[in-house]
XYZ file of N, CA and C in Angstrom:
702
model
N 12.779 29.246 -87.770
C 12.852 28.300 -86.663
C 12.057 28.792 -85.452
N 12.074 30.113 -85.224
C 11.285 30.673 -84.124
C 9.802 30.462 -84.381
N 9.390 30.675 -85.633
C 7.987 30.436 -85.986
C 7.621 28.974 -85.743
N 8.507 28.043 -86.125
C 8.244 26.621 -85.927
C 8.106 26.302 -84.440
N 8.964 26.913 -83.601
C 8.897 26.690 -82.166
C 7.581 27.207 -81.585
N 7.188 28.425 -81.980
C 5.957 29.011 -81.445
C 4.731 28.208 -81.869
N 4.698 27.773 -83.122
C 3.582 26.961 -83.594
C 3.544 25.615 -82.862
N 4.705 25.049 -82.614
C 4.786 23.757 -81.918
C 4.339 23.884 -80.472
N 4.758 24.958 -79.793
C 4.318 25.199 -78.419
C 2.804 25.364 -78.368
N 2.247 26.041 -79.375
C 0.815 26.264 -79.407
C 0.006 25.004 -79.617
N 0.662 23.951 -80.131
C -0.061 22.710 -80.400
C 0.212 21.631 -79.361
N 0.991 21.952 -78.336
C 1.325 20.951 -77.323
C 0.104 20.373 -76.622
N -0.951 21.167 -76.483
C -2.140 20.705 -75.763
C -3.165 20.043 -76.678
N -2.878 19.951 -77.980
C -3.784 19.214 -78.860
C -3.826 17.753 -78.414
N -5.004 17.135 -78.360
C -5.104 15.757 -77.860
C -4.120 14.770 -78.495
N -3.950 14.728 -79.841
C -3.003 13.756 -80.405
C -1.569 13.991 -79.936
N -1.163 15.257 -79.873
C 0.204 15.584 -79.438
C 0.365 15.300 -77.954
N -0.644 15.649 -77.171
C -0.592 15.410 -75.735
C -0.524 13.917 -75.436
N -1.254 13.114 -76.221
C -1.203 11.661 -76.026
C 0.197 11.119 -76.275
N 0.846 11.609 -77.320
C 2.214 11.161 -77.606
C 3.151 11.584 -76.484
N 2.995 12.806 -75.981
C 3.832 13.281 -74.883
C 3.683 12.372 -73.659
N 2.438 12.052 -73.307
C 2.192 11.205 -72.135
C 2.750 9.801 -72.363
N 2.477 9.224 -73.531
C 2.968 7.869 -73.819
C 4.492 7.824 -73.815
N 5.114 8.814 -74.437
C 6.573 8.805 -74.519
C 7.208 8.978 -73.142
N 6.610 9.819 -72.290
C 7.154 10.006 -70.956
C 7.009 8.742 -70.123
N 5.856 8.072 -70.243
C 5.642 6.825 -69.486
C 6.677 5.777 -69.899
N 6.861 5.605 -71.206
C 7.811 4.597 -71.687
C 9.240 4.971 -71.295
N 9.593 6.254 -71.429
C 10.946 6.703 -71.074
C 11.241 6.462 -69.596
N 10.297 6.855 -68.738
C 10.496 6.651 -67.300
C 10.505 5.160 -66.945
N 9.718 4.376 -67.675
C 9.710 2.930 -67.436
C 11.070 2.321 -67.770
N 11.696 2.801 -68.840
C 13.030 2.311 -69.210
C 14.022 2.565 -68.080
N 13.994 3.771 -67.532
C 14.938 4.101 -66.451
C 14.569 3.388 -65.148
N 13.279 3.171 -64.916
C 12.858 2.417 -63.731
C 13.355 0.973 -63.814
N 13.233 0.372 -64.997
C 13.733 -0.997 -65.180
C 15.244 -1.049 -65.011
N 15.928 -0.008 -65.472
C 17.379 0.068 -65.267
C 17.705 0.099 -63.782
N 16.957 0.902 -63.020
C 17.188 0.996 -61.578
C 16.940 -0.325 -60.866
N 15.834 -0.983 -61.210
C 15.511 -2.274 -60.590
C 16.569 -3.310 -60.954
N 16.976 -3.319 -62.228
C 17.997 -4.269 -62.658
C 19.325 -4.044 -61.959
N 19.693 -2.771 -61.778
C 20.946 -2.447 -61.080
C 20.873 -2.876 -59.622
N 19.740 -2.606 -58.978
C 19.562 -3.007 -57.577
C 19.670 -4.513 -57.425
N 18.960 -5.248 -58.294
C 18.981 -6.707 -58.211
C 20.377 -7.248 -58.493
N 21.044 -6.699 -59.532
C 22.376 -7.170 -59.881
C 23.402 -6.889 -58.796
N 23.324 -5.697 -58.188
C 24.262 -5.348 -57.106
C 24.047 -6.253 -55.899
N 22.799 -6.478 -55.576
C 22.475 -7.342 -54.437
C 23.003 -8.756 -54.662
N 22.761 -9.272 -55.890
C 23.203 -10.628 -56.214
C 24.726 -10.731 -56.207
N 25.417 -9.700 -56.727
C 26.879 -9.729 -56.771
C 27.480 -9.699 -55.372
N 26.944 -8.844 -54.497
C 27.453 -8.773 -53.127
C 27.237 -10.085 -52.379
N 26.080 -10.683 -52.620
C 25.775 -11.954 -51.943
C 26.680 -13.076 -52.449
N 26.953 -13.092 -53.761
C 27.745 -14.175 -54.337
C 29.230 -14.024 -54.038
N 29.734 -12.792 -54.114
C 31.175 -12.577 -53.980
C 31.619 -12.365 -52.537
N 30.776 -11.699 -51.746
C 31.183 -11.355 -50.386
C 30.305 -11.984 -49.313
N 29.295 -12.746 -49.766
C 28.314 -13.314 -48.832
C 27.752 -12.216 -47.932
N 27.429 -11.082 -48.590
C 26.995 -9.883 -47.852
C 25.658 -9.423 -48.424
N 24.639 -9.447 -47.596
C 23.304 -9.029 -48.026
C 23.090 -7.582 -47.584
N 23.433 -6.672 -48.486
C 23.382 -5.248 -48.148
C 22.310 -4.573 -49.005
N 21.056 -4.700 -48.565
C 19.951 -4.125 -49.325
C 20.076 -2.603 -49.447
N 20.465 -1.950 -48.364
C 20.571 -0.492 -48.382
C 21.632 -0.008 -49.339
N 22.783 -0.661 -49.332
C 23.878 -0.280 -50.229
C 23.471 -0.498 -51.685
N 22.826 -1.622 -51.965
C 22.383 -1.924 -53.323
C 21.371 -0.893 -53.800
N 20.462 -0.501 -52.902
C 19.446 0.488 -53.260
C 20.082 1.848 -53.530
N 21.062 2.225 -52.692
C 21.742 3.505 -52.879
C 22.522 3.526 -54.192
N 23.192 2.433 -54.508
C 23.948 2.352 -55.757
C 23.009 2.390 -56.960
N 21.884 1.682 -56.859
C 20.906 1.671 -57.952
C 20.340 3.065 -58.184
N 20.081 3.791 -57.106
C 19.563 5.158 -57.231
C 20.593 6.056 -57.903
N 21.849 5.911 -57.495
C 22.920 6.711 -58.090
C 23.037 6.429 -59.592
N 23.036 5.155 -59.971
C 23.165 4.778 -61.383
C 21.981 5.301 -62.194
N 20.775 5.214 -61.621
C 19.576 5.670 -62.333
C 19.613 7.178 -62.564
N 19.999 7.942 -61.525
C 20.093 9.401 -61.667
C 21.165 9.771 -62.681
N 22.304 9.089 -62.647
C 23.381 9.346 -63.604
C 22.923 9.032 -65.030
N 22.202 7.914 -65.180
C 21.699 7.533 -66.500
C 20.681 8.539 -67.016
N 19.824 9.027 -66.120
C 18.855 10.052 -66.517
C 19.566 11.300 -67.036
N 20.618 11.675 -66.360
C 21.369 12.875 -66.742
C 22.086 12.682 -68.078
N 22.706 11.506 -68.267
C 23.519 11.278 -69.450
C 22.725 10.768 -70.650
N 21.681 9.971 -70.387
C 21.034 9.253 -71.481
C 19.592 9.657 -71.740
N 19.055 10.606 -70.954
C 17.648 10.972 -71.145
C 17.371 11.387 -72.588
N 18.252 12.210 -73.155
C 18.026 12.725 -74.501
C 17.968 11.584 -75.518
N 18.910 10.647 -75.428
C 18.951 9.538 -76.379
C 17.724 8.646 -76.251
N 17.368 8.311 -75.004
C 16.215 7.429 -74.789
C 14.926 8.122 -75.203
N 14.786 9.398 -74.842
C 13.566 10.138 -75.175
C 13.382 10.269 -76.680
N 14.468 10.539 -77.414
C 14.382 10.643 -78.869
C 13.996 9.296 -79.469
N 14.568 8.213 -78.947
C 14.226 6.878 -79.456
C 12.754 6.577 -79.229
N 12.263 6.894 -78.039
C 10.862 6.607 -77.709
C 9.927 7.473 -78.542
N 10.222 8.765 -78.621
C 9.375 9.654 -79.434
C 9.424 9.253 -80.900
N 10.584 8.744 -81.341
C 10.683 8.279 -82.719
C 9.656 7.215 -83.040
N 9.323 6.404 -82.053
C 8.328 5.351 -82.254
C 6.946 5.954 -82.496
N 6.643 7.047 -81.789
C 5.319 7.668 -81.884
C 5.321 8.940 -82.729
N 6.464 9.277 -83.327
C 6.596 10.564 -84.010
C 5.577 10.753 -85.112
N 5.210 9.680 -85.787
C 4.279 9.804 -86.906
C 2.951 10.410 -86.462
N 2.549 10.139 -85.223
C 1.299 10.704 -84.708
C 1.418 12.218 -84.538
N 2.589 12.669 -84.076
C 2.809 14.118 -83.921
C 2.833 14.784 -85.286
N 3.572 14.195 -86.216
C 3.681 14.765 -87.559
C 2.303 14.840 -88.211
N 1.518 13.787 -88.072
C 0.185 13.772 -88.664
C -0.698 14.868 -88.065
N -0.607 15.071 -86.754
C -1.413 16.108 -86.096
C -1.027 17.501 -86.595
N 0.277 17.747 -86.753
C 0.745 19.051 -87.245
C 0.312 19.251 -88.693
N 0.437 18.210 -89.497
C 0.036 18.332 -90.898
C -1.469 18.529 -91.031
N -2.240 17.868 -90.170
C -3.700 18.013 -90.232
C -4.120 19.456 -89.964
N -3.409 20.122 -89.066
C -3.776 21.503 -88.732
C -3.190 22.516 -89.707
N -1.924 22.320 -90.095
C -1.222 23.361 -90.846
C -0.961 23.025 -92.318
N -0.903 21.733 -92.650
C -0.546 21.344 -94.019
C -1.491 20.249 -94.532
N -2.784 20.535 -94.614
C -3.764 19.506 -94.995
C -3.533 18.937 -96.388
N -3.010 19.744 -97.316
C -2.749 19.242 -98.665
C -1.639 18.195 -98.642
N -0.604 18.440 -97.846
C 0.490 17.475 -97.728
C 0.012 16.197 -97.057
N -0.900 16.336 -96.107
C -1.418 15.168 -95.400
C -2.119 14.202 -96.356
N -2.755 14.747 -97.386
C -3.499 13.905 -98.327
C -2.590 12.933 -99.074
N -1.353 13.324 -99.304
C -0.434 12.467 -100.061
C 0.581 11.760 -99.154
N 0.465 11.959 -97.848
C 1.434 11.357 -96.917
C 1.231 9.850 -96.824
N 2.310 9.168 -96.537
C 2.263 7.720 -96.329
C 2.670 7.444 -94.882
N 1.748 6.985 -94.040
C 2.090 6.707 -92.639
C 3.287 5.770 -92.535
N 4.146 6.046 -91.596
C 5.347 5.223 -91.389
C 4.976 4.019 -90.532
N 5.305 2.834 -91.012
C 4.983 1.605 -90.282
C 5.677 1.585 -88.924
N 5.050 0.910 -87.955
C 5.603 0.856 -86.597
C 7.022 0.287 -86.592
N 7.243 -0.779 -87.380
C 8.579 -1.401 -87.403
C 9.635 -0.417 -87.886
N 9.274 0.384 -88.892
C 10.234 1.366 -89.397
C 10.463 2.483 -88.388
N 9.385 2.939 -87.741
C 9.523 3.972 -86.704
C 10.419 3.488 -85.577
N 10.223 2.223 -85.163
C 11.042 1.645 -84.092
C 12.506 1.586 -84.513
N 12.751 1.132 -85.743
C 14.133 1.034 -86.230
C 14.783 2.410 -86.300
N 14.045 3.407 -86.796
C 14.597 4.762 -86.893
C 14.896 5.325 -85.506
N 13.991 5.098 -84.553
C 14.199 5.589 -83.196
C 15.408 4.954 -82.529
N 15.559 3.634 -82.695
C 16.695 2.939 -82.081
C 18.017 3.346 -82.730
N 18.002 3.511 -84.051
C 19.230 3.966 -84.724
C 19.617 5.360 -84.262
N 18.612 6.218 -84.097
C 18.876 7.577 -83.630
C 19.512 7.561 -82.247
N 18.934 6.774 -81.330
C 19.481 6.692 -79.974
C 20.903 6.133 -79.984
N 21.129 5.108 -80.805
C 22.459 4.501 -80.876
C 23.493 5.500 -81.383
N 23.104 6.287 -82.406
C 24.036 7.295 -82.925
C 24.379 8.337 -81.869
N 23.349 8.798 -81.141
C 23.582 9.812 -80.105
C 24.547 9.290 -79.048
N 24.311 8.068 -78.586
C 25.157 7.496 -77.535
C 26.576 7.249 -78.042
N 26.711 6.601 -79.190
C 28.030 6.228 -79.690
C 28.869 7.453 -80.061
N 28.265 8.400 -80.779
C 29.017 9.585 -81.190
C 29.464 10.393 -79.975
N 28.576 10.540 -78.986
C 28.957 11.310 -77.798
C 29.985 10.576 -76.945
N 29.973 9.247 -76.957
C 31.023 8.492 -76.267
C 32.368 8.711 -76.951
N 32.371 8.681 -78.275
C 33.605 8.925 -79.023
C 34.124 10.340 -78.759
N 33.197 11.288 -78.632
C 33.581 12.681 -78.420
C 33.905 13.009 -76.971
N 33.661 12.082 -76.057
C 33.864 12.357 -74.630
C 35.263 12.863 -74.305
N 36.340 12.244 -74.833
C 37.682 12.794 -74.542
C 37.845 14.233 -75.026
N 37.208 14.564 -76.159
C 37.286 15.927 -76.676
C 36.548 16.885 -75.741
N 35.348 16.467 -75.277
C 34.601 17.300 -74.335
C 35.438 17.590 -73.088
N 36.105 16.542 -72.569
C 36.906 16.693 -71.349
C 38.101 17.604 -71.598
N 38.771 17.397 -72.739
C 39.953 18.205 -73.058
C 39.605 19.681 -73.208
N 38.399 19.960 -73.708
C 38.001 21.346 -73.956
C 37.452 22.049 -72.718
N 37.352 21.325 -71.604
C 36.858 21.952 -70.379
C 37.712 23.152 -69.972
N 39.000 23.076 -70.270
C 39.911 24.162 -69.872
C 39.610 25.464 -70.610
N 38.890 25.373 -71.735
C 38.587 26.588 -72.510
C 37.390 27.349 -71.950
N 36.626 26.690 -71.103
C 35.444 27.341 -70.528
C 34.189 27.171 -71.366
N 34.294 27.422 -72.668
C 33.106 27.330 -73.540
C 33.256 26.265 -74.623
N 34.432 25.730 -74.779
C 34.675 24.778 -75.863
C 33.829 23.520 -75.772
N 33.677 23.005 -74.555
C 32.893 21.780 -74.388
C 31.437 21.996 -74.788
N 30.844 23.093 -74.300
C 29.443 23.374 -74.628
C 29.266 23.611 -76.128
N 30.192 24.364 -76.735
C 30.090 24.657 -78.171
C 30.193 23.383 -78.998
N 31.136 22.507 -78.642
C 31.316 21.258 -79.378
C 30.117 20.342 -79.188
N 29.595 20.301 -77.966
C 28.408 19.497 -77.687
C 27.243 19.940 -78.566
N 27.039 21.257 -78.669
C 25.941 21.772 -79.489
C 26.143 21.431 -80.965
N 27.366 21.560 -81.452
C 27.640 21.266 -82.863
C 27.391 19.791 -83.161
N 27.937 18.922 -82.330
C 27.809 17.477 -82.547
C 26.352 17.042 -82.483
N 25.655 17.470 -81.445
C 24.279 17.018 -81.270
C 23.295 17.747 -82.186
N 23.650 18.965 -82.603
C 22.851 19.637 -83.615
C 22.883 18.871 -84.924
N 24.052 18.389 -85.289
C 24.187 17.583 -86.507
C 23.381 16.291 -86.393
N 23.483 15.613 -85.248
C 22.766 14.354 -85.058
C 21.246 14.551 -85.090
N 20.761 15.508 -84.315
C 19.321 15.714 -84.218
C 18.726 16.256 -85.518
N 19.476 17.098 -86.217
C 18.972 17.647 -87.471
C 18.642 16.562 -88.474
N 19.506 15.588 -88.580
C 19.260 14.472 -89.499
C 18.082 13.634 -89.041
N 18.086 13.245 -87.772
C 17.074 12.299 -87.297
C 15.676 12.903 -87.278
N 15.564 14.147 -86.825
C 14.249 14.781 -86.791
C 13.714 15.018 -88.202
N 14.591 15.423 -89.100
C 14.158 15.619 -90.478
C 13.659 14.330 -91.109
N 14.353 13.226 -90.828
C 13.967 11.936 -91.399
C 12.595 11.475 -90.915
N 12.246 11.824 -89.671
C 10.944 11.416 -89.138
C 9.799 11.915 -90.013
N 9.973 13.111 -90.567
C 8.935 13.718 -91.403
C 9.103 13.305 -92.857
N 10.343 13.354 -93.347
C 10.593 13.041 -94.752
C 10.152 11.627 -95.111
N 10.225 10.708 -94.159
C 9.843 9.317 -94.422
C 8.377 9.192 -94.828
N 7.550 10.170 -94.460
C 6.127 10.136 -94.820
C 5.884 10.608 -96.258
N 6.855 11.279 -96.837
C 6.623 11.941 -98.124
C 7.609 11.562 -99.223
N 8.640 10.803 -98.893
C 9.675 10.470 -99.886
C 10.061 9.008 -99.786
N 10.498 8.458 -100.928
C 11.101 7.133 -100.870
C 12.575 7.287 -100.490
N 13.276 6.165 -100.366
C 14.651 6.189 -99.861
C 15.576 7.008 -100.755
N 15.433 6.865 -102.074
C 16.310 7.592 -102.994
C 16.082 9.098 -102.889
N 14.828 9.512 -102.836
C 14.520 10.938 -102.727
C 15.010 11.497 -101.399
N 14.919 10.706 -100.337
C 15.395 11.169 -99.034
C 16.895 11.422 -99.051
N 17.641 10.567 -99.734
C 19.106 10.778 -99.811
C 19.419 12.093 -100.517
N 18.707 12.365 -101.598
C 18.921 13.625 -102.299
C 18.499 14.820 -101.476
N 17.394 14.666 -100.760
C 16.895 15.758 -99.918
C 17.892 16.071 -98.807
N 18.450 15.032 -98.185
C 19.453 15.254 -97.140
C 20.650 16.032 -97.684
N 21.068 15.681 -98.902
C 22.248 16.313 -99.485
C 22.042 17.802 -99.741
N 20.807 18.207 -99.986
C 20.544 19.617 -100.320
C 20.073 20.446 -99.130
N 19.906 19.819 -97.965
C 19.362 20.554 -96.814
C 20.257 20.440 -95.579
N 21.538 20.168 -95.765
C 22.433 19.951 -94.626
C 22.478 21.152 -93.688
N 22.622 22.335 -94.267
C 22.755 23.533 -93.441
C 21.507 23.831 -92.638
N 20.346 23.798 -93.281
C 19.100 24.131 -92.583
C 18.721 23.047 -91.572
N 19.045 21.782 -91.886
C 18.768 20.721 -90.895
C 19.679 20.865 -89.680
N 20.884 21.350 -89.901
C 21.802 21.595 -88.789
C 21.233 22.669 -87.865
N 20.652 23.710 -88.433
C 20.019 24.761 -87.619
C 18.855 24.173 -86.829
N 18.061 23.319 -87.472
C 16.968 22.629 -86.770
C 17.516 21.829 -85.602
N 18.607 21.101 -85.827
C 19.216 20.310 -84.764
C 19.750 21.159 -83.627
N 20.371 22.282 -83.954
C 20.864 23.185 -82.910
C 19.722 23.707 -82.051
N 18.627 24.089 -82.703
C 17.472 24.599 -81.958
C 16.935 23.555 -80.998
N 16.880 22.313 -81.447
C 16.346 21.263 -80.579
C 17.338 20.833 -79.515
N 18.619 20.910 -79.802
C 19.621 20.652 -78.762
C 19.472 21.685 -77.649
N 19.204 22.937 -78.038
C 18.980 23.992 -77.053
C 17.796 23.701 -76.161
N 16.729 23.125 -76.730
C 15.545 22.799 -75.926
C 15.880 21.772 -74.838
N 16.792 20.861 -75.150
C 17.136 19.803 -74.199
C 17.924 20.316 -72.991
N 18.494 21.505 -73.084
C 19.272 22.014 -71.955
C 18.492 23.055 -71.141
N 17.244 23.314 -71.524
C 16.404 24.264 -70.782
C 15.574 23.482 -69.767
N 15.757 23.720 -68.466
C 14.989 22.993 -67.454
C 13.483 23.089 -67.708
N 12.780 22.032 -67.397
C 11.329 21.874 -67.571
C 10.973 21.718 -69.052
N 11.424 22.662 -69.883
C 11.133 22.562 -71.318
C 11.773 21.320 -71.924
N 12.891 20.867 -71.332
C 13.576 19.697 -71.887
C 12.730 18.431 -71.812
N 11.743 18.412 -70.914
C 10.867 17.254 -70.808
C 10.025 17.098 -72.076
N 9.596 18.231 -72.623
C 8.771 18.209 -73.833
C 9.601 18.336 -75.108
N 10.927 18.446 -74.970
C 11.787 18.699 -76.127
C 11.633 17.677 -77.247
N 11.539 16.367 -76.963
C 11.404 15.409 -78.071
C 10.132 15.618 -78.890
N 9.006 15.860 -78.207
C 7.743 16.077 -78.918
C 7.786 17.401 -79.672
N 8.310 18.439 -79.011
C 8.460 19.727 -79.691
C 9.375 19.593 -80.908
N 10.409 18.780 -80.776
C 11.325 18.566 -81.893
C 10.631 17.957 -83.099
N 9.782 16.962 -82.855
C 9.044 16.328 -83.957
C 8.100 17.320 -84.629
N 7.437 18.161 -83.820
C 6.521 19.160 -84.379
C 7.294 20.222 -85.154
N 8.413 20.701 -84.591
C 9.226 21.705 -85.281
C 9.785 21.150 -86.587
N 10.182 19.884 -86.572
C 10.714 19.266 -87.787
C 9.654 19.222 -88.884
N 8.401 19.067 -88.502
C 7.324 19.042 -89.489
C 7.181 20.403 -90.159
N 7.186 21.459 -89.348
C 7.119 22.812 -89.917
C 8.349 23.095 -90.776
N 9.500 22.680 -90.296
C 10.734 22.881 -91.057
C 10.650 22.170 -92.404
N 10.245 20.905 -92.383
C 10.209 20.109 -93.618
C 9.314 20.765 -94.661
N 8.135 21.172 -94.246
C 7.197 21.727 -95.216
C 7.593 23.137 -95.663
N 8.387 23.822 -94.869
C 8.881 25.130 -95.313
C 10.002 24.977 -96.333
N 10.708 23.836 -96.290
C 11.842 23.601 -97.184
C 11.504 22.701 -98.364
N 10.512 21.851 -98.195
C 10.243 20.769 -99.152
C 10.020 21.287 -100.566
N 9.192 22.304 -100.706
C 8.860 22.801 -102.037
C 10.025 23.527 -102.703
N 11.077 23.833 -101.919
C 12.211 24.569 -102.485
C 13.294 23.639 -103.024
N 13.186 22.340 -102.729
C 14.230 21.414 -103.156
C 13.856 20.765 -104.476
N 14.845 20.276 -105.235
C 14.547 19.598 -106.491
C 13.874 18.256 -106.296
N 13.700 17.841 -105.022
C 13.092 16.545 -104.751
C 11.633 16.674 -104.345
N 11.092 17.885 -104.393
C 9.751 18.120 -103.922
C 8.687 17.466 -104.785
N 9.048 17.103 -106.014
C 8.094 16.443 -106.866
C 8.457 14.988 -107.152
N 9.496 14.556 -106.444
C 9.963 13.186 -106.689
C 9.765 12.348 -105.430
N 9.641 11.049 -105.668
C 9.603 10.115 -104.548
C 8.364 10.229 -103.715
N 7.311 10.825 -104.230
C 6.068 10.893 -103.442
C 5.472 9.487 -103.330
N 4.832 9.170 -102.191
C 4.223 7.859 -102.055
C 3.058 7.719 -103.039
């Protein structure tokens, strides 16, 4: 995993990877900007309708608060969803440099499928963490329980989703199910590593792109060892 991280960091400035990073950041920030504008407009309209009170400053302050809170709570989910849309470009760039033989047999993932995978990933992250919220709160008294549980839960989520981004280029649906069943432990480690990236200041901005690149190295290091390495090829 350390090797995958170092190789991924070394490729961050490659034009294809850099383009995905820029595009994903623009789209992610646009999502939160639209949320802020929508909150401001909705708050203003509600105050005017219910209280006949035109409080632009209050609406703006509330919108800013909601946007900052959303960035803190939902950045990871939104960023993973957005990168999921462009992940195939990152995977292709990594394969072109490090795994040219695998690239020859790869099947590019259609935009509609990438979008669906990204949205499902974001939905899982949000829903599972909402369900786990009472557990996180209850474990606050332990000092470390909340952080440990957060890492376990999100490591499991990210391990599956990041692995699928790469496996979809090389396996059909049946082969992917078998591959998931035989790689649960190693994908969990991949997920833990990427969850860690999301909590490191500054580095967390590039975490989704780094995650896609690391998943590519992980997949190709494991692929030939599974009984599905010769099955389900496109």
